[in-house]
Tab-separated table of C-alpha atoms in Angstrom:
chain	number	residue	atom	x	y	z
I	467	MET	CA	28.172	-37.325	35.767
I	468	ALA	CA	26.435	-38.510	39.076
I	469	GLN	CA	22.819	-37.626	39.404
I	470	ARG	CA	20.343	-37.722	42.360
I	471	ARG	CA	18.075	-40.806	42.176
I	472	GLY	CA	14.647	-39.967	40.907
I	473	LEU	CA	15.535	-36.742	39.135
I	474	ARG	CA	13.256	-36.127	36.065
I	475	ASN	CA	15.115	-37.041	32.917
I	476	ASP	CA	13.788	-34.093	31.063
I	477	ARG	CA	15.392	-31.758	33.548
I	478	VAL	CA	18.888	-33.111	33.130
I	479	GLU	CA	20.887	-31.191	30.600
I	480	LEU	CA	22.159	-33.259	27.590
I	481	ALA	CA	25.966	-33.249	27.544
I	482	PRO	CA	27.620	-33.005	24.033
I	483	ASP	CA	29.354	-36.333	24.398
I	484	GLU	CA	26.126	-37.981	25.484
I	485	MET	CA	24.273	-36.551	22.435
I	486	ASP	CA	27.027	-37.843	20.055
I	487	PHE	CA	26.825	-41.239	21.713
I	488	VAL	CA	22.986	-41.587	21.361
I	489	LYS	CA	23.092	-40.305	17.745
I	490	HIS	CA	25.797	-42.901	16.733
I	491	ARG	CA	24.191	-45.768	18.458
I	492	THR	CA	20.802	-44.740	16.762
I	493	VAL	CA	21.777	-43.885	13.237
I	494	VAL	CA	24.925	-46.196	12.762
I	495	ASP	CA	24.343	-49.123	15.043
I	496	GLY	CA	20.529	-49.188	15.044
I	497	ILE	CA	20.183	-49.862	18.841
I	498	GLU	CA	16.662	-50.025	20.171
I	499	ALA	CA	15.458	-47.503	22.705
I	500	PRO	CA	15.255	-49.857	25.736
I	501	GLN	CA	18.839	-51.084	25.357
I	502	LEU	CA	20.152	-47.543	24.543
I	503	ALA	CA	18.522	-46.138	27.645
I	504	ARG	CA	20.388	-48.715	29.808
I	505	GLU	CA	23.700	-48.008	27.951
I	506	VAL	CA	23.375	-44.203	28.412
I	507	ASN	CA	22.536	-44.512	32.191
I	508	GLU	CA	25.467	-46.830	32.837
I	509	ARG	CA	27.912	-44.748	30.831
I	510	PHE	CA	26.936	-41.147	31.721
I	511	HIS	CA	24.717	-41.319	34.848
I	512	ALA	CA	26.446	-44.002	37.081
I	513	GLY	CA	23.656	-46.401	36.492
I	514	LEU	CA	20.862	-44.137	37.788
I	515	PRO	CA	17.626	-44.098	35.822
I	516	VAL	CA	18.075	-40.646	34.393
I	517	ARG	CA	17.284	-41.602	30.816
I	518	SER	CA	14.093	-43.616	30.219
I	519	LEU	CA	12.748	-45.450	27.207
I	520	ASN	CA	10.460	-42.461	26.298
I	521	SER	CA	13.235	-39.886	26.817
I	522	ILE	CA	15.376	-41.676	24.204
I	523	ARG	CA	12.492	-41.823	21.825
I	524	MET	CA	11.713	-38.090	22.380
I	525	MET	CA	15.323	-37.266	21.720
I	526	ARG	CA	15.365	-39.149	18.380
I	527	THR	CA	12.159	-37.365	17.337
I	528	LYS	CA	13.321	-33.965	18.430
I	529	PHE	CA	16.639	-34.200	16.333
I	530	GLY	CA	15.191	-36.258	13.541
I	531	TRP	CA	17.588	-39.222	13.961
I	532	LEU	CA	16.450	-42.304	11.888
I	533	MET	CA	17.478	-45.710	13.103
I	534	GLY	CA	20.093	-47.531	11.046
I	535	ARG	CA	20.340	-51.270	10.588
I	536	PRO	CA	22.028	-53.369	13.231
I	537	ASN	CA	25.579	-54.645	13.228
I	538	GLY	CA	26.873	-51.229	12.071
I	539	ALA	CA	25.292	-51.130	8.591
I	540	ALA	CA	23.980	-47.661	7.568
I	541	THR	CA	20.447	-47.035	6.486
I	542	PRO	CA	20.160	-47.563	2.702
I	543	GLU	CA	19.346	-44.540	0.498
I	544	PRO	CA	15.684	-43.953	-0.269
I	545	ALA	CA	14.376	-44.781	-3.704
I	546	LYS	CA	13.184	-41.166	-4.213
I	547	GLU	CA	15.219	-38.166	-3.675
I	548	GLN	CA	12.247	-35.900	-3.212
I	549	GLU	CA	8.594	-36.610	-2.384
I	550	VAL	CA	5.751	-34.090	-2.459
I	551	LYS	CA	2.196	-34.837	-1.140
I	552	ARG	CA	-0.543	-32.510	-2.298
I	553	THR	CA	-3.993	-32.684	-0.733
I	554	GLU	CA	-6.979	-30.573	-2.041
I	555	THR	CA	-9.277	-29.329	0.692
I	556	GLU	CA	-12.523	-27.238	0.742
I	557	ASP	CA	-10.711	-24.018	1.428
I	558	GLY	CA	-7.324	-24.586	-0.254
I	559	ILE	CA	-4.402	-26.875	-0.570
I	560	ASP	CA	-2.161	-28.819	1.961
I	561	LEU	CA	1.436	-29.503	0.764
I	562	LEU	CA	4.010	-31.807	2.392
I	563	ALA	CA	7.552	-32.233	0.925
I	564	ILE	CA	10.119	-34.690	2.276
I	565	GLY	CA	13.515	-34.967	0.623
I	566	ARG	CA	16.727	-33.124	-0.283
I	567	ARG	CA	15.843	-30.602	-3.049
I	568	ILE	CA	12.911	-28.686	-1.460
I	569	LYS	CA	14.409	-26.910	1.560
I	570	THR	CA	12.303	-23.922	2.247
I	571	VAL	CA	8.653	-22.844	2.185
I	572	ASP	CA	9.319	-20.658	-0.891
I	573	ASP	CA	10.750	-23.681	-2.693
I	574	LEU	CA	7.669	-25.704	-2.061
I	575	VAL	CA	5.307	-22.872	-3.109
I	576	ARG	CA	7.218	-22.472	-6.429
I	577	HIS	CA	7.349	-26.200	-6.983
I	578	ALA	CA	3.530	-26.613	-6.501
I	579	GLY	CA	2.802	-23.532	-8.646
I	580	ILE	CA	0.739	-21.803	-5.990
I	581	ASP	CA	-0.715	-18.406	-7.138
I	582	LEU	CA	0.032	-16.064	-4.219
I	583	ALA	CA	-2.436	-13.579	-5.778
I	584	ARG	CA	-5.247	-16.066	-4.933
I	585	TYR	CA	-3.840	-18.002	-1.939
I	586	GLU	CA	-2.387	-17.078	1.489
I	587	ILE	CA	0.120	-19.297	3.218
I	588	HIS	CA	-0.786	-20.471	6.705
I	589	GLN	CA	1.165	-22.451	9.338
I	590	PRO	CA	4.479	-22.916	7.390
I	591	GLU	CA	6.942	-25.413	8.822
I	592	ALA	CA	10.424	-26.296	7.698
I	593	THR	CA	12.742	-28.659	9.484
I	594	SER	CA	15.875	-30.628	8.497
I	595	TRP	CA	17.898	-33.549	9.868
I	596	ASP	CA	21.038	-35.586	8.960
I	597	VAL	CA	20.806	-39.209	7.743
I	598	THR	CA	23.650	-41.657	7.328
I	599	LEU	CA	23.299	-43.690	4.090
I	600	THR	CA	25.366	-46.272	2.236
I	601	ASP	CA	27.001	-45.064	-0.939
I	602	PRO	CA	26.104	-47.697	-3.494
I	603	GLN	CA	29.293	-47.190	-5.458
I	604	THR	CA	31.798	-47.325	-2.621
I	605	GLY	CA	29.829	-49.210	0.031
I	606	LYS	CA	30.853	-46.585	2.558
I	607	ALA	CA	28.573	-44.615	4.876
I	608	LYS	CA	27.754	-40.974	4.003
I	609	THR	CA	25.782	-38.320	5.731
I	610	ILE	CA	23.079	-36.294	3.880
I	611	GLN	CA	20.626	-33.636	4.924
I	612	ASN	CA	16.896	-34.262	4.524
I	613	HIS	CA	14.227	-31.601	4.777
I	614	ARG	CA	10.543	-31.624	5.738
I	615	VAL	CA	8.493	-28.664	4.599
I	616	HIS	CA	4.795	-28.336	5.219
I	617	VAL	CA	2.388	-25.457	4.227
I	618	LYS	CA	-1.288	-24.788	4.084
I	619	ALA	CA	-2.372	-22.638	1.160
I	620	ARG	CA	-5.815	-21.004	1.794
I	621	LEU	CA	-7.894	-19.011	-0.542
I	622	LYS	CA	-7.926	-15.322	0.083
I	623	ALA	CA	-11.174	-13.905	1.362
I	624	GLY	CA	-11.516	-11.740	-1.796
I	625	PRO	CA	-9.840	-8.974	-3.611
I	626	ASP	CA	-9.312	-5.636	-1.865
I	627	LEU	CA	-10.412	-2.289	-3.271
I	628	LYS	CA	-7.183	-1.617	-5.011
I	629	GLU	CA	-7.244	-5.007	-6.587
I	630	GLN	CA	-10.706	-4.489	-7.769
I	631	VAL	CA	-9.846	-1.060	-9.281
I	632	GLU	CA	-6.861	-2.551	-11.072
I	633	ALA	CA	-9.119	-5.177	-12.539
I	634	ILE	CA	-11.675	-2.558	-13.681
I	635	LEU	CA	-8.999	-0.349	-15.258
I	636	ALA	CA	-7.318	-3.257	-17.033
I	637	GLY	CA	-10.634	-4.373	-18.603
I	638	ALA	CA	-11.695	-0.884	-19.558
I	639	PHE	CA	-8.350	0.164	-21.109
I	640	ALA	CA	-8.068	-3.117	-23.089
I	641	LYS	CA	-11.317	-2.366	-24.879
I	642	ARG	CA	-10.794	1.443	-25.200
I	643	LYS	CA	-10.003	2.775	-28.654
I	644	PRO	CA	-7.383	5.568	-28.926
I	645	ILE	CA	-8.916	8.970	-29.172
I	646	SER	CA	-7.598	11.882	-31.167
I	647	PHE	CA	-7.087	15.443	-29.873
I	648	PRO	CA	-7.138	18.687	-31.641
I	649	ALA	CA	-3.848	20.511	-32.218
I	650	LEU	CA	-2.800	23.275	-29.761
I	651	ARG	CA	-4.302	26.547	-30.801
I	652	SER	CA	-1.760	29.197	-31.657
I	653	GLY	CA	-1.931	32.510	-29.934
I	654	LYS	CA	0.278	35.053	-28.226
I	655	THR	CA	1.113	33.983	-24.688
I	656	GLU	CA	3.608	34.828	-21.937
I	657	PRO	CA	5.872	31.683	-21.657
I	658	ASP	CA	7.124	32.709	-18.286
I	659	ILE	CA	3.664	32.816	-16.584
I	660	LEU	CA	2.422	29.564	-15.054
I	661	GLN	CA	-1.133	29.283	-13.750
I	662	GLY	CA	-1.680	26.576	-11.097
I	663	VAL	CA	-5.374	25.682	-10.750
I	664	VAL	CA	-5.853	24.434	-7.256
I	665	ILE	CA	-8.440	21.695	-6.812
I	666	ALA	CA	-8.460	20.965	-3.073
I	667	ASP	CA	-11.073	18.777	-1.380
I	668	PRO	CA	-14.048	18.872	-3.779
I	669	HIS	CA	-15.209	15.486	-2.187
I	670	ILE	CA	-16.941	14.196	-5.282
I	671	GLY	CA	-19.432	11.668	-3.953
I	672	LYS	CA	-20.278	13.555	-0.658
I	673	LEU	CA	-23.914	13.814	0.350
I	674	SER	CA	-25.152	16.940	2.022
I	675	TRP	CA	-28.816	17.587	2.792
I	676	GLY	CA	-29.464	21.256	2.868
I	677	GLU	CA	-32.367	21.143	5.240
I	678	GLY	CA	-30.153	19.291	7.839
I	679	THR	CA	-26.939	21.278	7.386
I	680	GLY	CA	-28.372	24.760	6.721
I	681	GLY	CA	-26.293	25.069	3.544
I	682	PRO	CA	-26.554	24.016	-0.056
I	683	ASN	CA	-27.439	20.460	-1.174
I	684	TYR	CA	-24.552	18.429	-2.532
I	685	ASP	CA	-24.117	15.085	-4.284
I	686	THR	CA	-22.003	13.644	-7.124
I	687	ALA	CA	-23.769	15.496	-10.001
I	688	ILE	CA	-23.734	18.815	-8.129
I	689	GLY	CA	-20.097	18.396	-7.132
I	690	CYS	CA	-19.048	17.677	-10.811
I	691	ASP	CA	-21.071	20.714	-11.984
I	692	VAL	CA	-19.604	23.068	-9.410
I	693	LEU	CA	-16.074	21.886	-10.244
I	694	ARG	CA	-16.552	22.287	-13.938
I	695	ARG	CA	-17.946	25.811	-13.577
I	696	GLY	CA	-15.296	26.950	-11.200
I	697	VAL	CA	-12.319	25.591	-13.100
I	698	THR	CA	-13.685	26.907	-16.363
I	699	ASP	CA	-13.953	30.362	-14.884
I	700	VAL	CA	-10.392	30.584	-13.500
I	701	MET	CA	-9.082	29.094	-16.782
I	702	ALA	CA	-10.738	31.893	-18.717
I	703	GLN	CA	-9.216	34.432	-16.285
I	704	GLY	CA	-5.731	32.902	-16.978
I	705	ASP	CA	-6.284	32.962	-20.662
I	706	GLU	CA	-7.061	36.638	-20.583
I	707	ARG	CA	-3.736	37.194	-18.850
I	708	ARG	CA	-1.972	35.230	-21.611
I	709	ILE	CA	-0.463	32.631	-19.448
I	710	GLY	CA	2.120	30.364	-21.054
I	711	GLN	CA	1.233	27.060	-19.320
I	712	ARG	CA	-1.239	25.634	-16.898
I	713	HIS	CA	-1.154	23.103	-14.107
I	714	PHE	CA	-3.977	21.315	-12.339
I	715	TRP	CA	-2.966	20.752	-8.729
I	716	LEU	CA	-5.239	18.107	-7.135
I	717	LEU	CA	-4.467	18.366	-3.343
I	718	GLY	CA	-6.283	15.372	-2.180
I	719	ASP	CA	-9.862	14.248	-1.262
I	720	TYR	CA	-10.905	14.662	-4.772
I	721	PHE	CA	-13.292	11.757	-4.006
I	722	HIS	CA	-15.206	11.640	-0.716
I	723	HIS	CA	-14.638	7.943	0.130
I	724	ASP	CA	-12.231	5.136	-0.721
I	725	GLY	CA	-14.956	2.498	-1.248
I	726	LYS	CA	-17.921	1.223	0.758
I	727	GLY	CA	-18.727	4.729	2.056
I	728	MET	CA	-15.628	4.983	4.294
I	729	THR	CA	-12.340	6.976	4.330
I	730	THR	CA	-9.072	5.190	3.622
I	731	LYS	CA	-8.837	4.389	7.348
I	732	GLY	CA	-12.503	3.158	7.693
I	733	THR	CA	-14.369	6.173	9.024
I	734	PRO	CA	-18.064	6.059	8.054
I	735	LEU	CA	-19.344	8.950	5.890
I	736	ASP	CA	-22.501	10.424	4.396
I	737	TYR	CA	-22.039	9.492	0.732
I	738	ASP	CA	-24.019	9.746	-2.366
I	739	THR	CA	-23.372	6.751	-4.508
I	740	ARG	CA	-21.370	3.664	-5.269
I	741	VAL	CA	-17.641	3.818	-5.949
I	742	GLN	CA	-18.116	2.891	-9.656
I	743	LYS	CA	-20.297	5.840	-10.445
I	744	MET	CA	-18.213	8.273	-8.338
I	745	LEU	CA	-15.067	7.267	-10.149
I	746	THR	CA	-16.680	7.555	-13.588
I	747	ALA	CA	-18.286	10.872	-13.043
I	748	GLY	CA	-15.237	12.454	-11.416
I	749	SER	CA	-12.986	11.137	-14.152
I	750	GLU	CA	-15.038	12.450	-16.969
I	751	VAL	CA	-15.246	16.066	-15.666
I	752	LEU	CA	-11.543	16.021	-15.438
I	753	PHE	CA	-11.126	14.672	-19.004
I	754	ASP	CA	-13.168	17.696	-20.358
I	755	LEU	CA	-11.321	20.347	-18.252
I	756	ILE	CA	-7.843	19.079	-19.095
I	757	ALA	CA	-8.628	18.729	-22.765
I	758	ALA	CA	-10.106	22.283	-22.841
I	759	SER	CA	-6.947	23.577	-21.254
I	760	ALA	CA	-4.685	21.784	-23.616
I	761	GLU	CA	-6.385	23.501	-26.511
I	762	LYS	CA	-4.897	26.797	-25.311
I	763	VAL	CA	-1.628	26.017	-23.486
I	764	PRO	CA	0.530	23.047	-22.481
I	765	THR	CA	-1.033	21.481	-19.481
I	766	ARG	CA	0.272	19.364	-16.611
I	767	VAL	CA	-1.787	17.405	-13.997
I	768	ILE	CA	-0.311	16.608	-10.476
I	769	LEU	CA	-2.081	14.627	-7.865
I	770	VAL	CA	-1.536	14.042	-4.212
I	771	PRO	CA	-3.653	11.492	-2.110
I	772	GLY	CA	-5.897	12.630	0.640
I	773	ASN	CA	-7.002	10.985	3.828
I	774	HIS	CA	-10.369	10.167	2.270
I	775	ASP	CA	-9.133	8.759	-1.093
I	776	SER	CA	-5.568	7.558	-1.089
I	777	VAL	CA	-6.484	4.468	-3.117
I	778	LEU	CA	-8.814	6.138	-5.566
I	779	THR	CA	-6.251	8.896	-6.067
I	780	TRP	CA	-3.901	6.205	-7.422
I	781	ALA	CA	-6.658	4.933	-9.601
I	782	LEU	CA	-7.545	8.379	-10.912
I	783	GLN	CA	-3.844	8.896	-11.755
I	784	ARG	CA	-3.748	5.634	-13.779
I	785	ILE	CA	-6.947	6.595	-15.597
I	786	LEU	CA	-5.597	10.056	-16.548
I	787	VAL	CA	-2.284	8.578	-17.692
I	788	SER	CA	-4.118	6.163	-19.943
I	789	GLU	CA	-6.610	8.829	-21.322
I	790	PHE	CA	-3.930	11.307	-22.290
I	791	ARG	CA	-1.076	9.071	-23.161
I	792	ARG	CA	-1.318	10.181	-26.907
I	793	HIS	CA	-1.891	13.881	-26.191
I	794	LYS	CA	1.287	15.779	-26.786
I	795	GLY	CA	-0.026	18.841	-24.949
I	796	VAL	CA	-0.862	17.004	-21.610
I	797	THR	CA	1.520	15.674	-19.053
I	798	ILE	CA	0.209	13.572	-16.189
I	799	ASP	CA	2.555	13.242	-13.141
I	800	ASP	CA	3.169	9.495	-12.745
I	801	SER	CA	5.037	9.530	-9.448
I	802	SER	CA	3.706	7.850	-6.214
I	803	THR	CA	4.980	10.075	-3.384
I	804	THR	CA	2.515	11.837	-1.092
I	805	THR	CA	4.232	15.245	-1.446
I	806	LYS	CA	5.069	16.524	-4.891
I	807	TYR	CA	7.658	19.188	-5.739
I	808	LEU	CA	8.107	21.149	-8.949
I	809	THR	CA	10.054	24.105	-10.215
I	810	HIS	CA	9.111	26.904	-12.553
I	811	GLY	CA	12.196	28.887	-13.336
I	812	ARG	CA	13.289	30.367	-9.963
I	813	CYS	CA	10.082	29.216	-8.239
I	814	LEU	CA	10.030	26.071	-6.027
I	815	LEU	CA	6.575	24.699	-5.274
I	816	ALA	CA	5.417	21.913	-2.995
I	817	LEU	CA	1.967	20.217	-3.084
I	818	ASP	CA	0.620	18.220	-0.114
I	819	HIS	CA	-2.739	17.348	1.317
I	820	GLY	CA	-1.770	18.883	4.724
I	821	ASP	CA	-3.036	16.210	7.097
I	822	LYS	CA	0.360	14.881	8.164
I	823	GLY	CA	3.377	16.902	9.294
I	824	LYS	CA	2.324	20.210	7.818
I	825	LYS	CA	4.416	22.287	10.286
I	826	ARG	CA	7.543	20.339	9.127
I	827	LEU	CA	6.830	20.746	5.460
I	828	PRO	CA	9.185	23.758	4.897
I	829	ALA	CA	12.128	21.991	6.589
I	830	VAL	CA	11.520	18.717	4.659
I	831	MET	CA	11.199	20.742	1.473
I	832	ALA	CA	14.604	22.308	1.999
I	833	ALA	CA	16.220	19.064	2.762
I	834	GLN	CA	14.605	17.076	-0.123
I	835	CYS	CA	15.062	19.768	-2.656
I	836	ALA	CA	18.435	21.010	-1.531
I	837	VAL	CA	19.731	21.657	-5.127
I	838	GLU	CA	16.539	23.426	-6.231
I	839	TRP	CA	16.385	25.337	-2.924
I	840	GLY	CA	19.673	26.992	-3.781
I	841	GLN	CA	18.596	27.796	-7.277
I	842	THR	CA	15.284	29.480	-6.467
I	843	THR	CA	14.117	32.658	-4.638
I	844	CYS	CA	10.324	32.132	-4.543
I	845	ARG	CA	9.227	29.066	-2.405
I	846	HIS	CA	5.615	28.308	-1.802
I	847	ALA	CA	3.713	25.258	-0.518
I	848	HIS	CA	0.012	24.507	-1.214
I	849	THR	CA	-2.078	22.362	0.996
I	850	GLY	CA	-5.853	21.506	1.636
I	851	HIS	CA	-7.531	19.279	4.163
I	852	LEU	CA	-8.937	21.988	6.578
I	853	HIS	CA	-11.897	22.925	4.376
I	854	GLY	CA	-11.450	26.615	5.128
I	855	LYS	CA	-9.226	29.562	4.467
I	856	ALA	CA	-6.459	29.269	7.123
I	857	LYS	CA	-3.890	31.876	7.927
I	858	VAL	CA	-1.279	32.113	5.316
I	859	VAL	CA	2.120	31.594	7.104
I	860	THR	CA	5.782	31.828	6.330
I	861	GLU	CA	7.923	29.215	7.844
I	862	GLY	CA	11.692	28.966	7.177
I	863	GLY	CA	11.475	30.931	3.935
I	864	VAL	CA	8.417	29.061	2.632
I	865	VAL	CA	4.925	30.611	2.205
I	866	VAL	CA	2.361	27.969	3.121
I	867	TRP	CA	-1.158	28.290	1.660
I	868	THR	CA	-4.178	26.349	2.913
I	869	HIS	CA	-7.001	26.263	0.327
I	870	ASP	CA	-10.789	26.087	0.647
I	871	SER	CA	-12.896	23.147	-0.296
I	872	LEU	CA	-15.593	23.472	-3.067
I	873	GLY	CA	-17.813	20.991	-1.242
I	874	PRO	CA	-20.262	22.400	1.478
I	875	SER	CA	-20.287	21.019	5.053
I	876	ASP	CA	-21.927	17.642	5.565
I	877	GLN	CA	-23.824	16.730	8.716
I	878	TRP	CA	-20.680	15.765	10.677
I	879	HIS	CA	-18.825	19.039	9.964
I	880	VAL	CA	-21.961	21.026	10.824
I	881	ASP	CA	-22.381	19.218	14.080
I	882	GLU	CA	-18.699	19.674	14.957
I	883	LYS	CA	-18.977	23.502	14.050
I	884	PHE	CA	-16.388	23.255	11.210
I	885	ASN	CA	-16.188	25.006	7.812
I	886	THR	CA	-18.382	28.019	7.872
I	887	SER	CA	-16.362	30.064	5.333
I	888	PRO	CA	-17.551	30.612	1.714
I	889	ARG	CA	-16.469	27.962	-0.695
I	890	THR	CA	-13.703	29.161	-3.107
I	891	LEU	CA	-11.631	27.752	-5.954
I	892	GLU	CA	-8.345	29.572	-6.748
I	893	ALA	CA	-5.690	29.647	-9.322
I	894	TYR	CA	-2.137	30.950	-8.604
I	895	ARG	CA	0.156	32.622	-11.148
I	896	TYR	CA	3.956	32.364	-10.880
I	897	HIS	CA	6.601	34.143	-13.030
I	898	ALA	CA	9.678	32.046	-13.883
I	899	GLY	CA	11.848	34.960	-12.786
I	900	GLY	CA	11.020	33.951	-9.187
I	901	MET	CA	7.869	35.918	-8.276
I	902	PHE	CA	4.278	35.186	-7.240
I	903	ALA	CA	2.339	37.002	-9.793
I	904	GLY	CA	-1.211	36.945	-8.397
I	905	SER	CA	-4.234	34.727	-8.210
I	906	ASP	CA	-7.658	34.213	-9.734
I	907	ALA	CA	-10.712	33.150	-7.778
I	908	TRP	CA	-14.283	31.841	-8.213
I	909	SER	CA	-16.994	30.832	-5.679
I	910	PRO	CA	-20.390	29.114	-6.139
I	911	ASP	CA	-21.436	31.115	-3.002
I	912	LEU	CA	-20.639	34.539	-4.455
I	913	HIS	CA	-24.249	35.577	-5.108
I	914	SER	CA	-25.984	33.117	-2.820
I	915	ALA	CA	-28.573	34.369	-0.249
I	916	PRO	CA	-27.491	34.376	3.381
I	917	ARG	CA	-28.418	31.342	5.432
I	918	GLN	CA	-31.762	31.491	7.106
I	919	GLY	CA	-31.335	31.381	10.870
I	920	THR	CA	-33.498	29.367	13.270
I	921	ILE	CA	-34.166	32.284	15.680
I	922	GLY	CA	-37.829	33.447	15.558
I	923	ALA	CA	-38.806	36.893	14.915
I	924	VAL	CA	-38.904	39.278	17.961
I	925	ALA	CA	-42.510	40.217	18.834
């Protein structure tokens, strides 16, 4: 292959037969780079200086060719089949493996026993090359594949909120003693009637200063008290109607923030307290309400995550599962989907926070619940998120409800002119025969005085 004199050797494409020649003369014959460069140029480049000393060395390094012994003898087999070098550093561990057994980064991590819950892997490298060795039994040359794997394991910056919550729950549940619950009280009920208590956007942990918002004050203690009074009231209304079972539907944003005073996505908020106190207070009020309900009728709790508390919704679910694991009258939904579906006789119901794809919810409901769709005649969806009574709409045979928040407006909502409607908590009744049977409601603003305006009196 004739080449123009002076052409850069790293610009000349390496022909397959040239590569085989260089590899054989390196690995099998052990020819030094200066001599090999001359041979390659004479054989493949008409004597022109296309391949230099450095280009031959770079070629060997690139393909991992190790020099054999002269006179055609192959390189003897190394004493160790696998070597691993471990170096401890201030921020982690450096690992280097050379040999045949450890071939991948995962192999090296497992071999070294690196805990991936504590360490992160940085700059992983894995390369391989063929080596010709002498078989000590037969004296013949054989080709094996060696591997070089290098990783840097660095300590993680620290546990995220979900990992912290998992640790808190694990420690608390390990020390917790099983609690006993009273037996279900007997009484005449209508087994076909279901009452669904809608708990939408109470925002436990929100902070509202009445003098700044023009509305009521609100913090963790006030929020828990309002929730307790409201749910107790609608449960009493349901008991008077002799309902046969009760559900608690938590439609998201039960908690105001997901840790460090921010929403799940990191939006700063006006908040009342630390996540530990918010989680404790919010859990305890639910313990009391669920236990009180279960004294009268079988009770089920279903949660969906909100845009403020997707992580803490999961934590609350795990807390409730543990708290009521021995209670025969309470069922805690343990699924992890963001939209929940349930049936009650010929009624098909969907629960969703309502911040994503709300207009598509009826169509998705029909697709995901195709069998139940064909077996039901009453199909409703319950959502929250908007903090105000939105228009009830019917889309594709599904009645979509949007529910109020029990929490008053914080400063941001007031400044943006949102949420001026009275706060309301509602409970919806469904008959198993396929009928919406009515609703019960309660409001902390029912007898409150009108807001004082800022317009001065006319002289």
